[in-house]
């Protein structure tokens, strides 16, 4: 008899617990595209369905905490999860359900992107959920990836300069997180600099800031690429380095989608590494 199990190829597997973006640029859709591009089998547990496009979020329909728990259980009971990320969690009930599931399955390679508001200003994490987010979820995670406004909200600090960034990162580590990546997308300057802190050392990951409005879903894509690296067994440092290269390519090789703040190009990173591959530029020719 053929041993079907052993004749099949093992691939890294990653789970995203996040909201659905009907426009395809952020949330679950961005995460699964990124996992696929980086050679990882992607799975999802949807926390909320958003009616959304490049002009903004038109409606948010959160799922029940039970629905979120059941999706995570279905994946966890059957399929190995090498790494996971969370995105839009919306309510304290969903945060509590997710934290309970992380404890149930004892998953450790966990990335939390503390999604709070969409680029157009719509609320993706309710004010009342902030305390559960900090107390119940953050102590269970390996890496948290706030942008500057999210780090300000998590710490209550005002972040204006490099010294403030370092102080905020230290405060986040004190919550029990292993690594903090403070993203520099919301700053100004020639370079977009992401700061990594492991509780001992700071390191910076820097790339040329691209002059574009088409940054819908950059945070989701970056954290998904980081999660894919962890699923492959990379160290956090190497996974951040790869994620930075992935998002840089995705912003740089922009695509024209929608009339507002457009998404990034999820296949640019792989194309840049595949000689002779079809490019977004060629499709316009
Ligand atoms: N204009 C840009 N040029 C180059 N890199 C950028 C630019 N904007 C953002 N980045 C990079 O993209 C990644 C995501 O950062 P950003 O601060 O935009 O996340 P975010 O605000 O959480 O995104 P979102 O909320 O849209 O999902 C970081 O690595 C950041 O340095
Ligand atoms: C569903 C969803 N998650 C995250 C973001 C943040 O980019 C968004 N706009 N939508």
XYZ file of C-alpha atoms and ligand atoms in Angstrom:
326
model
C 0.000 0.000 0.000
C 1.288 3.513 -0.801
C 2.108 5.535 2.302
C 0.187 8.632 1.233
C 1.298 10.686 4.237
C 5.018 10.282 3.757
C 4.919 10.624 -0.033
C 3.497 14.124 0.290
C 5.737 17.161 0.614
C 5.842 18.949 3.983
C 5.385 22.717 3.714
C 5.457 25.454 6.351
C 1.959 26.428 7.526
C 0.763 29.766 8.870
C -2.548 30.949 10.267
C -3.929 34.475 10.133
C -6.603 35.543 12.614
C -7.877 38.796 11.141
C -10.624 40.715 9.393
C -11.686 40.283 5.776
C -11.080 43.241 3.432
C -13.452 42.907 0.471
C -11.129 45.201 -1.511
C -8.349 42.609 -1.285
C -5.489 44.897 -0.177
C -5.406 44.416 3.599
C -6.591 41.941 6.238
C -6.999 38.218 5.538
C -6.645 38.741 1.782
C -3.270 40.501 2.053
C -2.067 37.902 4.555
C -2.942 34.877 2.422
C -1.419 36.431 -0.707
C 1.772 37.136 1.211
C 1.960 33.633 2.716
C 1.534 32.145 -0.747
C 4.248 34.345 -2.274
C 6.664 33.292 0.458
C 6.064 29.560 0.048
C 3.838 29.060 3.088
C 0.501 27.223 3.218
C -1.944 29.858 4.509
C -4.978 29.312 6.740
C -7.443 31.815 8.171
C -9.803 32.504 11.044
C -11.965 35.510 10.202
C -12.825 37.893 13.063
C -14.941 40.372 11.133
C -16.147 40.949 7.614
C -15.571 44.479 6.352
C -17.163 46.067 3.321
C -14.132 48.021 2.229
C -12.355 49.380 -0.827
C -9.538 51.827 -1.581
C -11.722 54.803 -0.612
C -12.469 53.560 2.921
C -14.428 51.158 5.106
C -18.147 51.219 4.351
C -19.284 48.679 6.986
C -17.957 46.319 9.669
C -19.678 43.048 10.622
C -17.879 41.383 13.543
C -18.266 37.624 13.956
C -19.242 36.083 17.285
C -16.351 35.035 19.564
C -17.612 31.430 19.201
C -17.278 31.618 15.425
C -13.676 32.798 15.809
C -12.852 30.084 18.350
C -14.340 27.338 16.173
C -12.322 28.387 13.121
C -9.104 28.370 15.138
C -9.990 24.978 16.674
C -10.747 23.447 13.294
C -7.305 24.440 12.090
C -5.489 23.603 15.314
C -7.017 20.151 15.780
C -6.104 18.951 12.305
C -3.298 21.013 10.827
C 0.057 21.926 12.329
C 0.502 25.696 12.755
C 4.168 26.725 12.465
C 3.449 30.419 13.037
C 0.430 32.683 13.274
C -0.453 36.346 13.165
C -3.370 38.409 14.356
C -4.722 41.509 12.636
C -8.098 43.195 13.166
C -9.607 41.783 16.373
C -12.234 44.506 16.916
C -13.776 43.692 20.317
C -12.676 42.586 23.763
C -14.825 39.435 23.397
C -12.907 38.385 20.269
C -9.566 39.218 21.917
C -10.450 37.017 24.885
C -11.474 34.172 22.547
C -8.210 34.454 20.602
C -6.084 34.605 23.776
C -7.859 31.496 25.137
C -7.151 29.628 21.875
C -3.463 30.583 21.923
C -3.271 29.159 25.441
C -5.218 26.023 24.459
C -2.867 25.159 21.589
C 0.289 26.541 23.251
C 1.390 28.226 20.024
C 4.506 30.291 20.543
C 5.490 31.718 17.143
C 2.855 34.422 17.385
C 2.950 37.823 15.674
C 0.448 40.474 16.735
C -0.167 43.416 14.415
C -2.091 45.767 16.724
C -4.533 46.962 14.057
C -6.558 49.863 15.463
C -7.767 52.159 12.685
C -7.868 51.884 8.884
C -5.956 54.472 6.830
C -9.256 56.340 6.233
C -9.909 56.555 10.007
C -12.470 53.751 10.539
C -12.277 51.992 13.896
C -10.961 48.407 13.669
C -10.375 47.995 17.436
C -12.969 49.351 19.845
C -11.727 51.644 22.653
C -13.163 49.243 25.236
C -10.970 46.442 23.829
C -7.610 48.119 24.497
C -7.266 46.892 28.052
C -7.969 43.218 27.140
C -5.563 43.570 24.235
C -2.753 44.625 26.571
C -3.523 42.372 29.527
C -4.722 39.151 27.877
C -3.162 39.017 24.413
C 0.191 40.813 24.425
C 1.796 38.678 27.173
C 1.293 35.619 24.892
C 3.070 36.929 21.811
C 6.548 36.636 20.366
C 6.503 39.765 18.188
C 4.303 42.859 18.182
C 4.456 45.230 15.207
C 2.913 48.621 16.090
C 3.117 51.688 13.868
C 3.845 54.926 15.747
C 0.212 55.896 16.537
C -0.483 52.321 17.733
C 2.610 52.355 19.954
C 1.430 55.690 21.401
C -1.979 54.234 22.188
C -0.548 51.059 23.716
C 1.905 52.939 25.937
C 0.123 56.258 26.530
C 3.363 57.964 25.467
C 3.860 60.699 22.886
C 6.429 59.535 20.341
C 8.268 62.347 18.590
C 11.875 61.186 18.295
C 14.226 58.201 18.390
C 14.575 58.317 22.155
C 10.753 58.219 22.609
C 10.600 55.209 20.257
C 13.129 53.323 22.337
C 11.321 54.160 25.596
C 8.008 52.987 24.133
C 9.601 49.738 22.902
C 10.983 49.112 26.414
C 7.547 49.684 27.929
C 6.004 47.164 25.509
C 8.657 44.545 26.324
C 7.715 44.990 29.991
C 4.241 43.604 29.130
C 5.873 40.224 28.448
C 6.404 40.434 24.667
C 9.660 38.951 23.327
C 10.261 41.357 20.406
C 8.890 44.733 19.366
C 9.087 46.005 15.791
C 8.121 49.680 15.744
C 7.358 50.542 12.132
C 8.351 53.846 10.632
C 5.767 54.144 7.854
C 4.022 57.080 9.563
C 7.201 59.121 10.009
C 8.762 61.482 7.477
C 12.301 61.466 6.122
C 14.260 59.918 3.275
C 14.248 56.459 4.849
C 11.420 54.323 6.268
C 13.082 52.890 9.374
C 11.674 50.004 11.443
C 13.123 49.575 14.936
C 13.525 46.060 16.394
C 13.991 45.577 20.140
C 14.527 42.229 21.874
C 14.723 43.541 25.436
C 18.523 43.930 25.199
C 19.517 45.378 21.830
C 18.007 47.705 19.280
C 18.512 47.197 15.555
C 17.209 49.200 12.634
C 15.867 48.018 9.283
C 15.890 50.835 6.816
C 14.780 51.305 3.192
C 14.206 54.268 0.888
C 10.844 55.917 1.629
C 8.713 55.711 -1.502
C 6.661 58.739 -2.421
C 3.226 57.160 -2.873
C -0.255 57.205 -1.364
C -0.758 53.538 -2.247
C -0.009 52.060 1.140
C -3.308 50.304 1.912
C -2.477 47.150 3.864
C 1.256 47.770 4.293
C 1.120 46.801 7.972
C -0.858 43.604 7.276
C 1.500 42.626 4.465
C 4.609 43.338 6.537
C 3.401 41.294 9.526
C 2.261 38.444 7.250
C 5.705 38.334 5.609
C 7.280 38.279 9.068
C 4.974 35.412 10.082
C 5.851 33.505 6.904
C 9.542 33.828 7.807
C 8.855 32.443 11.289
C 6.861 29.550 9.769
C 9.965 28.732 7.712
C 11.939 28.601 10.966
C 13.829 31.878 10.554
C 14.993 33.887 13.559
C 12.953 37.018 14.267
C 15.854 39.187 13.019
C 16.019 37.389 9.653
C 12.236 37.265 9.341
C 12.066 41.062 9.878
C 14.791 41.560 7.285
C 12.858 39.480 4.741
C 9.562 41.192 5.609
C 11.163 44.603 5.077
C 12.430 43.535 1.642
C 9.010 42.089 0.811
C 7.060 45.253 1.701
C 9.635 47.479 -0.004
C 9.204 45.591 -3.285
C 5.412 45.586 -2.863
C 5.239 49.386 -2.395
C 7.926 50.181 -4.983
C 6.444 48.168 -7.860
C 2.989 49.732 -7.404
C -0.175 48.611 -9.172
C -3.201 50.734 -10.122
C -6.205 49.380 -8.203
C -9.239 51.528 -7.256
C -9.638 55.283 -7.000
C -8.331 55.905 -3.484
C -5.466 54.636 -1.325
C -4.514 51.578 -3.359
C -2.998 48.297 -2.206
C 0.566 47.127 -2.648
C 1.848 44.610 -5.174
C 2.084 41.267 -3.404
C 3.881 39.474 -6.217
C 6.642 42.079 -6.716
C 9.112 40.487 -4.287
C 9.020 37.088 -5.992
C 9.118 38.645 -9.454
C 12.219 40.635 -8.584
C 13.886 37.312 -7.802
C 12.578 35.416 -10.846
C 14.450 36.375 -14.040
C 12.152 36.806 -17.045
C 8.985 36.917 -14.925
C 6.002 39.002 -15.977
C 6.002 42.421 -14.248
C 3.290 44.937 -13.401
C 5.004 47.444 -15.710
C 4.830 45.098 -18.701
C 1.102 44.627 -18.222
C 0.563 48.341 -18.865
C 2.645 48.340 -22.055
N 6.138 55.139 1.829
C 6.838 54.076 2.271
N 8.019 53.749 1.716
C 8.727 52.664 2.146
N 8.308 51.881 3.155
C 7.141 52.171 3.753
C 6.339 53.273 3.354
N 5.212 53.293 4.122
C 5.312 52.242 4.964
N 6.475 51.582 4.761
C 6.909 50.342 5.440
O 5.794 49.464 5.423
C 5.762 48.678 6.611
C 4.428 48.896 7.312
O 4.488 50.140 7.997
P 3.282 51.120 8.298
O 3.775 52.063 9.329
O 2.765 51.688 7.010
O 2.201 50.108 8.855
P 0.699 50.375 9.220
O 0.459 51.819 9.436
O 0.405 49.465 10.338
O -0.076 49.919 7.899
P -1.667 49.672 7.692
O -2.387 50.208 8.878
O -2.025 50.330 6.402
O -1.847 48.193 7.521
C 6.991 49.120 7.423
O 8.061 48.266 7.111
C 7.253 50.534 6.911
O 8.582 50.948 7.105
C -9.727 44.032 7.586
C -8.643 45.035 7.739
N -7.585 44.743 8.524
C -6.594 45.633 8.686
C -6.623 46.859 8.035
C -5.509 47.855 8.232
O -4.830 48.076 7.080
C -7.736 47.117 7.202
N -7.850 48.294 6.522
N -8.717 46.196 7.084
